[in-house]
PDB file of C-alpha atoms in Angstrom:
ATOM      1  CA  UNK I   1      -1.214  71.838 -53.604  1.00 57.00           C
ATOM      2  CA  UNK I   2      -2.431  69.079 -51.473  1.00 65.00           C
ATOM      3  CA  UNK I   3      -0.436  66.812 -53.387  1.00 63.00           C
ATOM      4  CA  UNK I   4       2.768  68.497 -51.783  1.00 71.00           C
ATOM      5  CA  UNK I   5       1.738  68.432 -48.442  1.00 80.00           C
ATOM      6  CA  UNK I   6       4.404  65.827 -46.761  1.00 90.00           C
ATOM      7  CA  UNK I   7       3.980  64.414 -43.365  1.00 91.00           C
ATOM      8  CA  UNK I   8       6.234  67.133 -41.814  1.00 90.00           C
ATOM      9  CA  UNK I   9       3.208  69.277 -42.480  1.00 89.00           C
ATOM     10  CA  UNK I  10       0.718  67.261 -41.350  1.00 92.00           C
ATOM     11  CA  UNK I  11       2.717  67.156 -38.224  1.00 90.00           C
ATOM     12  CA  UNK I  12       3.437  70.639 -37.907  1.00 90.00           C
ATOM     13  CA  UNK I  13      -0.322  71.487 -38.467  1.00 91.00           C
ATOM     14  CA  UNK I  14      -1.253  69.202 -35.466  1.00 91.00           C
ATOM     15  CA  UNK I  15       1.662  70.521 -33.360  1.00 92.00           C
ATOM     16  CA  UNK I  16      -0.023  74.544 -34.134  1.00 93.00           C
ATOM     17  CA  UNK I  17      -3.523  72.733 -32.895  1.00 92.00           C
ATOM     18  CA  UNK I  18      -1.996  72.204 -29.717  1.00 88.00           C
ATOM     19  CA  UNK I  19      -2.062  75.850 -28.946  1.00 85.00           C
ATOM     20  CA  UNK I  20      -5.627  76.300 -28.840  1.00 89.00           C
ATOM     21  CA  UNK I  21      -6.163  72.472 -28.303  1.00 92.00           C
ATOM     22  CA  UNK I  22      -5.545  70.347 -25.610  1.00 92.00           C
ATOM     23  CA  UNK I  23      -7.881  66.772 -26.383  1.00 94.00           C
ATOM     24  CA  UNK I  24      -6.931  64.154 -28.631  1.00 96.00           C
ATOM     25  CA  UNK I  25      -6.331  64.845 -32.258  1.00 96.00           C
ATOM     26  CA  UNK I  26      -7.479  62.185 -35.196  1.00 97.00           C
ATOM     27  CA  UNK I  27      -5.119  62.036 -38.058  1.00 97.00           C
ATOM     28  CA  UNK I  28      -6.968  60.566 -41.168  1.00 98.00           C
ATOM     29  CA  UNK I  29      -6.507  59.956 -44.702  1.00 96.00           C
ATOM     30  CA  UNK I  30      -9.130  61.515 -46.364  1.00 94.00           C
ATOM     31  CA  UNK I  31     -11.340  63.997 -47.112  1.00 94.00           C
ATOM     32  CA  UNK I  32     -14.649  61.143 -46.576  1.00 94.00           C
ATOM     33  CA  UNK I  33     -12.660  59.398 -43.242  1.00 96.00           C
ATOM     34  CA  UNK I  34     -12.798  62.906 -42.482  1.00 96.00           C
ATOM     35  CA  UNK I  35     -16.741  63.114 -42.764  1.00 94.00           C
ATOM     36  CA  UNK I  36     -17.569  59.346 -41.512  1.00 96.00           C
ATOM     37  CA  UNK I  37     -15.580  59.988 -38.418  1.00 97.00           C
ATOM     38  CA  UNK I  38     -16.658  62.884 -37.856  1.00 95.00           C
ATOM     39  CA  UNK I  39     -19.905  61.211 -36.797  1.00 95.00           C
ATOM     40  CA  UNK I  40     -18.466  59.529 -34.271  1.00 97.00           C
ATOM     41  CA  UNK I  41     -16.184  61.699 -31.996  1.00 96.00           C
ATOM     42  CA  UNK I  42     -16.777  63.663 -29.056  1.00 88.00           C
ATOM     43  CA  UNK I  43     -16.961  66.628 -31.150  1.00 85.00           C
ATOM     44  CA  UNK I  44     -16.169  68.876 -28.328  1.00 88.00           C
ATOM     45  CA  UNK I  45     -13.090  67.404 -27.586  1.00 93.00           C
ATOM     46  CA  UNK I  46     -11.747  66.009 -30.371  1.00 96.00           C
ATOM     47  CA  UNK I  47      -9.973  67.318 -33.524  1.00 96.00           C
ATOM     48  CA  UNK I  48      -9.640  65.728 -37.357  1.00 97.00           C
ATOM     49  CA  UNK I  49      -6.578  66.285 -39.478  1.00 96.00           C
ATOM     50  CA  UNK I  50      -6.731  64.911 -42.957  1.00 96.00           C
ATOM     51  CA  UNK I  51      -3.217  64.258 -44.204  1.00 95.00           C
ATOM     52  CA  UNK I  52      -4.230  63.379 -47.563  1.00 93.00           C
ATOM     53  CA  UNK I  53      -2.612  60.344 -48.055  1.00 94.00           C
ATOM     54  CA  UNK I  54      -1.552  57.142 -46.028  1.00 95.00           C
ATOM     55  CA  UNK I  55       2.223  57.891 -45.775  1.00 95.00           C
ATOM     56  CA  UNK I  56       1.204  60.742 -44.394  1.00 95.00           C
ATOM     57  CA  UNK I  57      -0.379  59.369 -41.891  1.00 96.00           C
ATOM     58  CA  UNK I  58       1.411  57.175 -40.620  1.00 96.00           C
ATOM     59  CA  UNK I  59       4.655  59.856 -40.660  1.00 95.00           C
ATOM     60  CA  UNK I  60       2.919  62.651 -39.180  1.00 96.00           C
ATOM     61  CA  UNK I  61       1.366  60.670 -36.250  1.00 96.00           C
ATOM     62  CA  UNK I  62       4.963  58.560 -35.595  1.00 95.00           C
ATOM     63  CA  UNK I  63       6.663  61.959 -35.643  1.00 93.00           C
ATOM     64  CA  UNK I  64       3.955  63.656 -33.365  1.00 93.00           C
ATOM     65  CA  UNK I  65       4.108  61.040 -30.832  1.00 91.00           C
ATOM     66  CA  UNK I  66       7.539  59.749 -30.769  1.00 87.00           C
ATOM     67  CA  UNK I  67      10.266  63.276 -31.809  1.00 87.00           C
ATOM     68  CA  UNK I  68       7.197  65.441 -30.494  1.00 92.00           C
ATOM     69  CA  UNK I  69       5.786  63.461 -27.494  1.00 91.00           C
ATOM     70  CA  UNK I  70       2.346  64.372 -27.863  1.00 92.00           C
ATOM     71  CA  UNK I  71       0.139  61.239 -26.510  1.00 92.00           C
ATOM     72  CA  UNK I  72      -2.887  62.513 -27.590  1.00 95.00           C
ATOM     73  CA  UNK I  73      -2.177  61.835 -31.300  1.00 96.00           C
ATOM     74  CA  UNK I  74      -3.781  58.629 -33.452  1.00 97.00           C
ATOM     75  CA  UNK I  75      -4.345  57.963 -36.958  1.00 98.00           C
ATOM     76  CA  UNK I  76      -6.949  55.428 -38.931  1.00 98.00           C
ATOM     77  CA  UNK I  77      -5.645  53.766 -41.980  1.00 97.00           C
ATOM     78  CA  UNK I  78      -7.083  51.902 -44.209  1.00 97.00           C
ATOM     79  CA  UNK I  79      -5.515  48.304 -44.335  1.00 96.00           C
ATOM     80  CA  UNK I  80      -5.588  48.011 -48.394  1.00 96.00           C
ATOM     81  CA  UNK I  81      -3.206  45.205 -49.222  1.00 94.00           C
ATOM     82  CA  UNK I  82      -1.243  45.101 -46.078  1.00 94.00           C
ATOM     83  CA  UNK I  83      -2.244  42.157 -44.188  1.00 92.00           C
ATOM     84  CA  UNK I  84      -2.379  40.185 -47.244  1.00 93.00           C
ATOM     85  CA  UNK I  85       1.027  41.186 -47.352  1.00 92.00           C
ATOM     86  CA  UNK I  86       2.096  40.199 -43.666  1.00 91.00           C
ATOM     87  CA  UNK I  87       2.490  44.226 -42.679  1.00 92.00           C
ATOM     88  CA  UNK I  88       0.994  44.754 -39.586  1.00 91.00           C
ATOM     89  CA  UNK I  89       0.797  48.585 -37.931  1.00 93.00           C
ATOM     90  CA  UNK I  90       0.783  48.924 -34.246  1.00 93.00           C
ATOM     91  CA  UNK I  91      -1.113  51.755 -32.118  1.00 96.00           C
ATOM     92  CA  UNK I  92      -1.338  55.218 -31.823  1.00 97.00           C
ATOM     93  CA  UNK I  93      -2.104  53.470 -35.572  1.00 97.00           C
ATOM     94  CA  UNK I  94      -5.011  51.843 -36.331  1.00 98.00           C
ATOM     95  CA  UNK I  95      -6.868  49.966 -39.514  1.00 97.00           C
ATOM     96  CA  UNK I  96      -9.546  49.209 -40.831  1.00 97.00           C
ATOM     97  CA  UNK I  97     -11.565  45.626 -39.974  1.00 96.00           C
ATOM     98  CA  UNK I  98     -11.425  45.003 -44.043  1.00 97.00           C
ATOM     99  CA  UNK I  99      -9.503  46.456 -46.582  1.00 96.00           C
ATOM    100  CA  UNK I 100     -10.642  49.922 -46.334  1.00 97.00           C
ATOM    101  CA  UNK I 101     -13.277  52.091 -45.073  1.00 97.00           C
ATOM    102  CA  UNK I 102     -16.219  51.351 -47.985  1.00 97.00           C
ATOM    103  CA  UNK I 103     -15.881  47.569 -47.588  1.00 98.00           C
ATOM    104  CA  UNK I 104     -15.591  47.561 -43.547  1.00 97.00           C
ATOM    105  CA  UNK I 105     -18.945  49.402 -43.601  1.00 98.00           C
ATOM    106  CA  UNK I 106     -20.340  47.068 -46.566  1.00 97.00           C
ATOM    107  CA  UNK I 107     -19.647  43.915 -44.204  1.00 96.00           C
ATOM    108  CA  UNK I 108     -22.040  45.496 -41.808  1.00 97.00           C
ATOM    109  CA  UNK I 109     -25.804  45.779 -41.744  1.00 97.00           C
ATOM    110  CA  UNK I 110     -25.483  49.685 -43.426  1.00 98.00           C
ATOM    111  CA  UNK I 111     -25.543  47.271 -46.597  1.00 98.00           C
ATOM    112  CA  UNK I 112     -29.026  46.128 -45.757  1.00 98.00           C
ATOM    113  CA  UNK I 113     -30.327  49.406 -44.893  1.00 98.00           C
ATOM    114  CA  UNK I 114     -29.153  50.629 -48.035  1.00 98.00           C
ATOM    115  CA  UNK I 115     -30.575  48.095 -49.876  1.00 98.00           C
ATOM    116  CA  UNK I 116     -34.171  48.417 -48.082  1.00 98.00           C
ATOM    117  CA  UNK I 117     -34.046  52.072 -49.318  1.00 98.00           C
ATOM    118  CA  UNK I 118     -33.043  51.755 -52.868  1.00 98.00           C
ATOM    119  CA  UNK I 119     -33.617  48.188 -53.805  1.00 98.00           C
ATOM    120  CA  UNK I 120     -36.822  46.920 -54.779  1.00 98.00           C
ATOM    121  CA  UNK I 121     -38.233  44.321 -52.482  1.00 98.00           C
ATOM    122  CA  UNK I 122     -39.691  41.785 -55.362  1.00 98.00           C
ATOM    123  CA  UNK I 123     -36.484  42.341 -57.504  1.00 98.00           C
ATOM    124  CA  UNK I 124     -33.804  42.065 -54.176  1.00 98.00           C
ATOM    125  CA  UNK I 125     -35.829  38.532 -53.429  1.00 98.00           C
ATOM    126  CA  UNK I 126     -35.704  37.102 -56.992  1.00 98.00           C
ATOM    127  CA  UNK I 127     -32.321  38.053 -57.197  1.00 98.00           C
ATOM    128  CA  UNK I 128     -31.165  36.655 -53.441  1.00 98.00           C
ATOM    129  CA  UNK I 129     -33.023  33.733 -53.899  1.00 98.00           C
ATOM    130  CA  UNK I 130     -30.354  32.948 -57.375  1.00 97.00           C
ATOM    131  CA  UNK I 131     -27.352  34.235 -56.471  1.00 97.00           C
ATOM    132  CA  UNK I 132     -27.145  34.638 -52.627  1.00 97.00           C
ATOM    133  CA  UNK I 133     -26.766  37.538 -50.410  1.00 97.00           C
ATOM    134  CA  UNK I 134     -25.840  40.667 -52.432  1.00 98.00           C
ATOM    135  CA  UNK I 135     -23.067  41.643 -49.812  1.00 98.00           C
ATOM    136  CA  UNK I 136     -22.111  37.655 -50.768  1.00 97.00           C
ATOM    137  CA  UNK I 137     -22.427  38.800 -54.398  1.00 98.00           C
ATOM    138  CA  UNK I 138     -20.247  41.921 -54.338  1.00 98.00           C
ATOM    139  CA  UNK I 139     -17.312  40.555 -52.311  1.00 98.00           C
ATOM    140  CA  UNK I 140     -17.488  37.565 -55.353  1.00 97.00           C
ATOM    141  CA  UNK I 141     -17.137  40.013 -57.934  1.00 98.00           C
ATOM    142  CA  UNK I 142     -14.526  42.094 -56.140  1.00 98.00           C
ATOM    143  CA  UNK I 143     -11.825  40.467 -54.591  1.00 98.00           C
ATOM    144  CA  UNK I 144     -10.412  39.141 -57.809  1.00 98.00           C
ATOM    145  CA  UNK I 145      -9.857  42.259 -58.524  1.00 98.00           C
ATOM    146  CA  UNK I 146      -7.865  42.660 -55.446  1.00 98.00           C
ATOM    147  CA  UNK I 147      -6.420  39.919 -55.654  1.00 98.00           C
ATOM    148  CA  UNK I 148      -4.944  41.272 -59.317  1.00 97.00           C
ATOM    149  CA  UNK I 149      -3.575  44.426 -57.598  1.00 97.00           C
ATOM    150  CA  UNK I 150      -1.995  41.897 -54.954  1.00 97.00           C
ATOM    151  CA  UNK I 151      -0.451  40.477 -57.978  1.00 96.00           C
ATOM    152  CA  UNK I 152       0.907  43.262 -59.795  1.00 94.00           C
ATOM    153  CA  UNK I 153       2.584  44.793 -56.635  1.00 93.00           C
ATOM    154  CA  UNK I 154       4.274  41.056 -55.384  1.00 92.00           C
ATOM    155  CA  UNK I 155       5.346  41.057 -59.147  1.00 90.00           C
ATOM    156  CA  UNK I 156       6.179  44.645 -59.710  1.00 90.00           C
ATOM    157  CA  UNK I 157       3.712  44.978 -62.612  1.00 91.00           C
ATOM    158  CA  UNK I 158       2.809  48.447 -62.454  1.00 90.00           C
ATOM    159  CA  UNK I 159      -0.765  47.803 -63.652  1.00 93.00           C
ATOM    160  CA  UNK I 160      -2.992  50.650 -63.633  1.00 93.00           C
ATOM    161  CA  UNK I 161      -6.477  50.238 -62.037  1.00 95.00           C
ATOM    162  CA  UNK I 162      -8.468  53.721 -62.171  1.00 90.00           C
ATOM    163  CA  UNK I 163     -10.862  53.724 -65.371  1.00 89.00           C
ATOM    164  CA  UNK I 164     -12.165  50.043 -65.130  1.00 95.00           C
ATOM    165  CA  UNK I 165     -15.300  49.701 -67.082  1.00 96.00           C
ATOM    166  CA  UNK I 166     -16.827  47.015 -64.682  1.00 97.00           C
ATOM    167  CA  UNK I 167     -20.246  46.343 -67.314  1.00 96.00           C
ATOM    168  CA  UNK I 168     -17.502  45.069 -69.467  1.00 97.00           C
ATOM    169  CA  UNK I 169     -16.674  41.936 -66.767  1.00 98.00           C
ATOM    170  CA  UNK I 170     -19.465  41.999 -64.546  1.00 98.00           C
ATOM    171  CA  UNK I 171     -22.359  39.914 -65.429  1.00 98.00           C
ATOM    172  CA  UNK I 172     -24.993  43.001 -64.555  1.00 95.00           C
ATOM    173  CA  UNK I 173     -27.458  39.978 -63.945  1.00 96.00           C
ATOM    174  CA  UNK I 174     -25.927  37.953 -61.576  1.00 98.00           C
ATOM    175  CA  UNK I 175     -23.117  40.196 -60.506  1.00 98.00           C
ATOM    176  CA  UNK I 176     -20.828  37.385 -61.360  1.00 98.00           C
ATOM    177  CA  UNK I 177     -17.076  38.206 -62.615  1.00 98.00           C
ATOM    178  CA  UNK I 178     -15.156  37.364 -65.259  1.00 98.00           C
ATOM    179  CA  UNK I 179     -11.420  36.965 -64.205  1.00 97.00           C
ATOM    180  CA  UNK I 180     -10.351  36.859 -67.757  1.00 96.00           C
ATOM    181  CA  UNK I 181     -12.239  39.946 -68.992  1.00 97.00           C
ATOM    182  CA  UNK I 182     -11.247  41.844 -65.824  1.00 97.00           C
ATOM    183  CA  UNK I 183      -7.567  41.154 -66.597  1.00 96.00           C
ATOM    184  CA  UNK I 184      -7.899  42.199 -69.895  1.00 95.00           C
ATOM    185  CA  UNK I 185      -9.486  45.228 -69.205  1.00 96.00           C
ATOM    186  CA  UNK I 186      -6.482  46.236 -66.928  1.00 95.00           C
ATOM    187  CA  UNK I 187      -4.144  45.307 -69.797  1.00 93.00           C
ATOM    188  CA  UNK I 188      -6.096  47.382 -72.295  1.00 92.00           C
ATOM    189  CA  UNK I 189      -5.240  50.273 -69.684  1.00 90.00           C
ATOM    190  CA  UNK I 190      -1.633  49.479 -68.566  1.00 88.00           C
ATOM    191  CA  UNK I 191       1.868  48.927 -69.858  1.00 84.00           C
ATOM    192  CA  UNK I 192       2.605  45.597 -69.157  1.00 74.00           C
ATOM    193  CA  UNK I 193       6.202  43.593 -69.810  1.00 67.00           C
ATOM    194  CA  UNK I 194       7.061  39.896 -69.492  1.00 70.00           C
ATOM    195  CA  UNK I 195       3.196  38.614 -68.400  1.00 77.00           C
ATOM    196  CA  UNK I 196       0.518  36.979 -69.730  1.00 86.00           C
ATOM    197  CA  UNK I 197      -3.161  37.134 -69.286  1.00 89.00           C
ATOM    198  CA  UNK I 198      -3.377  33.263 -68.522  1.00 92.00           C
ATOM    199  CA  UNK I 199      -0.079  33.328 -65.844  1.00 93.00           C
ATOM    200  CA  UNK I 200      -1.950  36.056 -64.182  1.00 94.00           C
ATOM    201  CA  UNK I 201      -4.548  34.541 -63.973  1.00 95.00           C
ATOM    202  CA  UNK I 202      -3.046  31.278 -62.701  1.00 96.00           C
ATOM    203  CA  UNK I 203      -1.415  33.473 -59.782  1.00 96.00           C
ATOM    204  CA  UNK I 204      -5.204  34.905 -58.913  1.00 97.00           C
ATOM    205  CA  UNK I 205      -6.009  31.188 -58.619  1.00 96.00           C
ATOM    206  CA  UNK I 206      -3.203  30.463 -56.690  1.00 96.00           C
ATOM    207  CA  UNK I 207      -4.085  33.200 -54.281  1.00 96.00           C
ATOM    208  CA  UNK I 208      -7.785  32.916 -53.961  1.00 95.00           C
ATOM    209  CA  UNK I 209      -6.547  29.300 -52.459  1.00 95.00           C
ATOM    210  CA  UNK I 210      -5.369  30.863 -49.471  1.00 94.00           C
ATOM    211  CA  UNK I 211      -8.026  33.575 -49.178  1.00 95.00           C
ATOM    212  CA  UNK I 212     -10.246  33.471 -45.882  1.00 93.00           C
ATOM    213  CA  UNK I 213     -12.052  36.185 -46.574  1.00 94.00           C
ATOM    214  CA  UNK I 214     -13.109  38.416 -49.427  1.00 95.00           C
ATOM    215  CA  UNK I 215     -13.493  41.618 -47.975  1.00 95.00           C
ATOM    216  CA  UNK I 216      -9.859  41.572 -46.944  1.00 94.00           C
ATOM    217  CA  UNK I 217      -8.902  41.895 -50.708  1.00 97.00           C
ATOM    218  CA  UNK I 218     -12.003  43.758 -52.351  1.00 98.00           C
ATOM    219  CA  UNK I 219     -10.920  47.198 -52.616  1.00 97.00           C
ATOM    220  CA  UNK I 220     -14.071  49.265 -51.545  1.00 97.00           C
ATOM    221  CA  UNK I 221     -14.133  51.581 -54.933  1.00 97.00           C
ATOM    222  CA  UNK I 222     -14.745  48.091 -57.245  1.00 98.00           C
ATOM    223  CA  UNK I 223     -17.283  46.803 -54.361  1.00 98.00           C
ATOM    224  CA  UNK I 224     -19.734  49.838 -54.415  1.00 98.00           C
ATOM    225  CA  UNK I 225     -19.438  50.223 -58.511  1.00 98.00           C
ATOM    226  CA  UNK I 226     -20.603  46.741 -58.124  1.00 98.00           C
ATOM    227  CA  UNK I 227     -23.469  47.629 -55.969  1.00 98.00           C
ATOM    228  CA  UNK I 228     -24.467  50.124 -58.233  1.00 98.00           C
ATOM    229  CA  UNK I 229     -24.310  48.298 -61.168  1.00 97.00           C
ATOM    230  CA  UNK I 230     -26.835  45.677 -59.832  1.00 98.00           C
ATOM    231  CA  UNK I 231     -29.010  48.717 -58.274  1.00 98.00           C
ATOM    232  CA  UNK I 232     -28.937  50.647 -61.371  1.00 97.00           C
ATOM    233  CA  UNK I 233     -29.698  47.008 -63.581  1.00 96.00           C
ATOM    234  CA  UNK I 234     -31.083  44.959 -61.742  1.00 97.00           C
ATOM    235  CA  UNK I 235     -32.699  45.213 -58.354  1.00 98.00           C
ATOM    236  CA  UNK I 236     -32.856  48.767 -57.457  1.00 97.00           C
ATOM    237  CA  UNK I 237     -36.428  50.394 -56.658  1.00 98.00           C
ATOM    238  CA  UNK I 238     -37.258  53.848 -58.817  1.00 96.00           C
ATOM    239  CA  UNK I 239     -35.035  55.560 -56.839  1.00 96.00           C
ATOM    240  CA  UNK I 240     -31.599  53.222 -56.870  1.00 95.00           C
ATOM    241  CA  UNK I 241     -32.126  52.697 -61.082  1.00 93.00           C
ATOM    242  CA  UNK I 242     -30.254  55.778 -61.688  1.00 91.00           C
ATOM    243  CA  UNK I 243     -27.572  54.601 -58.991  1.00 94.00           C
ATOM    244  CA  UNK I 244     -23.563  55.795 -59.759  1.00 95.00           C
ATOM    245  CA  UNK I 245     -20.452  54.899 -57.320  1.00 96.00           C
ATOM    246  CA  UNK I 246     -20.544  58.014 -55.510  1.00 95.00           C
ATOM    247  CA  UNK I 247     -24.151  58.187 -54.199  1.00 96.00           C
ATOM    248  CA  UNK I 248     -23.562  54.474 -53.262  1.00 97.00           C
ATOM    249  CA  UNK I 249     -20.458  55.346 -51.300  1.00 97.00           C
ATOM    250  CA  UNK I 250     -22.497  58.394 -49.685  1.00 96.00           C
ATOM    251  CA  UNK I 251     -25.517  56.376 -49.096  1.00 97.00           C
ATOM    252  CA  UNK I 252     -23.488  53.678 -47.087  1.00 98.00           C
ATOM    253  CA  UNK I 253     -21.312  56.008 -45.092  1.00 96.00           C
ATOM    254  CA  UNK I 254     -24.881  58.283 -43.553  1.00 97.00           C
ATOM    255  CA  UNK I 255     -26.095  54.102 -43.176  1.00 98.00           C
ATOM    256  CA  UNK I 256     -23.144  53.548 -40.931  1.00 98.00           C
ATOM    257  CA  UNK I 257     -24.233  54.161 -37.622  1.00 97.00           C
ATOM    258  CA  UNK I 258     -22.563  54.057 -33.822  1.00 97.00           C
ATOM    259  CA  UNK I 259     -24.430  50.750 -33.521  1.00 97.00           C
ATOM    260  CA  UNK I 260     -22.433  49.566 -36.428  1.00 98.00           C
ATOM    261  CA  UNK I 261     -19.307  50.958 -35.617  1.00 98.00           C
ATOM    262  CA  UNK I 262     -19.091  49.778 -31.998  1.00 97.00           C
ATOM    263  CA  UNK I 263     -19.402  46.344 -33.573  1.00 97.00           C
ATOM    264  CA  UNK I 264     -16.123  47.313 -35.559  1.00 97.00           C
ATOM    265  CA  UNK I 265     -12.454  45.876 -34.021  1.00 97.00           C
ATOM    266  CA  UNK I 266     -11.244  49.387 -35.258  1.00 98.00           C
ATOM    267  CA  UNK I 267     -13.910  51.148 -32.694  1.00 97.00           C
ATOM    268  CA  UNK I 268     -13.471  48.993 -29.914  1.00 97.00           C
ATOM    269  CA  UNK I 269      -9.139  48.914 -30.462  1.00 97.00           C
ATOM    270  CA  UNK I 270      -9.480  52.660 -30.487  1.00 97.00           C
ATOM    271  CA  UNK I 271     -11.708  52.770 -27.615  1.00 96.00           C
ATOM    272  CA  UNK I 272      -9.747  50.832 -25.822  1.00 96.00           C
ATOM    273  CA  UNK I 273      -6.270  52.780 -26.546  1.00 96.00           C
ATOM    274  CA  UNK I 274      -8.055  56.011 -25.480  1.00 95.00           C
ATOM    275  CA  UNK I 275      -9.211  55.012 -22.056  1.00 95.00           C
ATOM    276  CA  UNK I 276      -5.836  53.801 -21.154  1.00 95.00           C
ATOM    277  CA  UNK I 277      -4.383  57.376 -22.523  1.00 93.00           C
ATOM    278  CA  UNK I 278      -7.272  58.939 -20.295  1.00 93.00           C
ATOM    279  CA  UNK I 279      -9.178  61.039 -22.888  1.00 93.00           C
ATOM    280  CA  UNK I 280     -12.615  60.346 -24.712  1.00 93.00           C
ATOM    281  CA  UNK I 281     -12.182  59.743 -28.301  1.00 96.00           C
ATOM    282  CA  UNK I 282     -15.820  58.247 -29.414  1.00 96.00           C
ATOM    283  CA  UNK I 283     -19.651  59.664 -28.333  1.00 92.00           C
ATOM    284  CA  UNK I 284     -21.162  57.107 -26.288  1.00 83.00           C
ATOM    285  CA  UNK I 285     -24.562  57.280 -27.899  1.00 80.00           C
TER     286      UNK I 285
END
């Protein structure tokens, strides 16, 4: 069912808001934007629609405020590959500061206060002390694997990311990566015509050159499995030893606070968009 829903709905659901809503209305992507936000808008006066996909998005919120005039429609997106890929979106649309909403909140300090709650101090220090900063350590291990999904789409490849076994390439020591087991893992799980395992990996070489920064290409699902691989194996506390991906993800979204998110481009571009539309679109405090 909610695989159906086009952005003609999503529209027409905002447009049937308007009769018993007159404040700004936040078109996200999904169900957790939905709950993260959420905790940052004037509750009050502000609405969430989750359109259920990023097409959607961006549709429903060009056709509400362009065919539909209503200037009290935005959406949040997350960036994924796009700026790697030169795309750029302009406002009432917004993205994320990284490539999506898990790894914009991981290159905050909600990583450390995860990590004081679930790491163990002795372990965290031993481990630091080797390797670097785990936020340092996860963006290592994840970005190539962004960087492979940059590939396949440039290429047309069609590989198929969703049941990665990440103990298979991850070093659950050191949290280090290995680029040819990841790409072999993919393989194992994909169709793939006219490319080879060492090409590929010459063209994640070739774009890891030109890389400024690995949190534009980690793709927050890999990022957190990493975090809870080295909680669950290596320096989680008693209570981060049993750690999967999705209390991760939940532990860093209710970690993300205002003070984080004000530090955010995303909250201050948004800010900024809604005082010059005249409505309130974030809590202050």
């Amino acid at each position: 069912m909610i695989e159906s829903l086009t952005s003609a709905d999503i529209a027409n659901t905002v447009s049937m808001m308007r009769s018993l809503h007159k404040g700004p209305i936040l078109v996200v992507e999904g169900v957790t934007d939905s709950r993260l936000f959420g905790k940052f808008v004037d509750r009050d006066g502000v609405r969430i629609v989750t359109a259920h996909s990023k097409e959607n998005v961006r549709r429903s919120v060009g056709e509400a405020w362009g065919a539909r005039g209503d200037k009290r429609v935005l959406g949040i997106l997350d960036a994924d590959l796009d700026r790697l890929c030169g795309k750029r979106h302009n406002p009432p649309v917004f993205v994320t500061d990284k490539r999506d909403m898990e790894t914009m909140i991981m290159s905050t300090p909600a990583l450390d206060d995860v990590l004081a709650e679930y790491a163990d101090p002795g372990l965290l220090a031993a481990f630091e002390e080797r390797h670097g900063k785990v936020g340092d350590a996860v963006a290592r291990a994840s970005y190539p694997i962004g960087l492979l999904m940059l590939v396949s789409s440039r290429e047309r490849l069609g590989l198929c990311f969703k049941n990665m076994d990440y103990q298979s390439f991850i070093n659950k020591r050191t949290l280090a990566i290995d680029v040819r087991g990841m790409i072999g893992d993919v393989f194992s799980q994909s169709s793939v015509i006219g490319a080879g395992k060492r090409e590929i990996a010459d063209k994640i070489a070739e774009e890891e050159e030109v890389l400024d920064d690995p949190w534009a290409a980690a793709r927050g699902h890999d990022a957190v499995s990493v975090l809870a691989l080295g909680l669950s194996e290596t320096f989680g506390a008693y209570n981060g030893k049993d750690m999967k991906y999705g209390q991760a993800s939940g532990a860093l979204r209710l970690a993300f606070s205002l003070a984080y998110f004000k530090e955010t481009e995303l909250y201050k571009d948004t800010l900024k968009w809604s005082e010059k539309h005249n409505y309130a679109l974030w809590v202050t405090r």
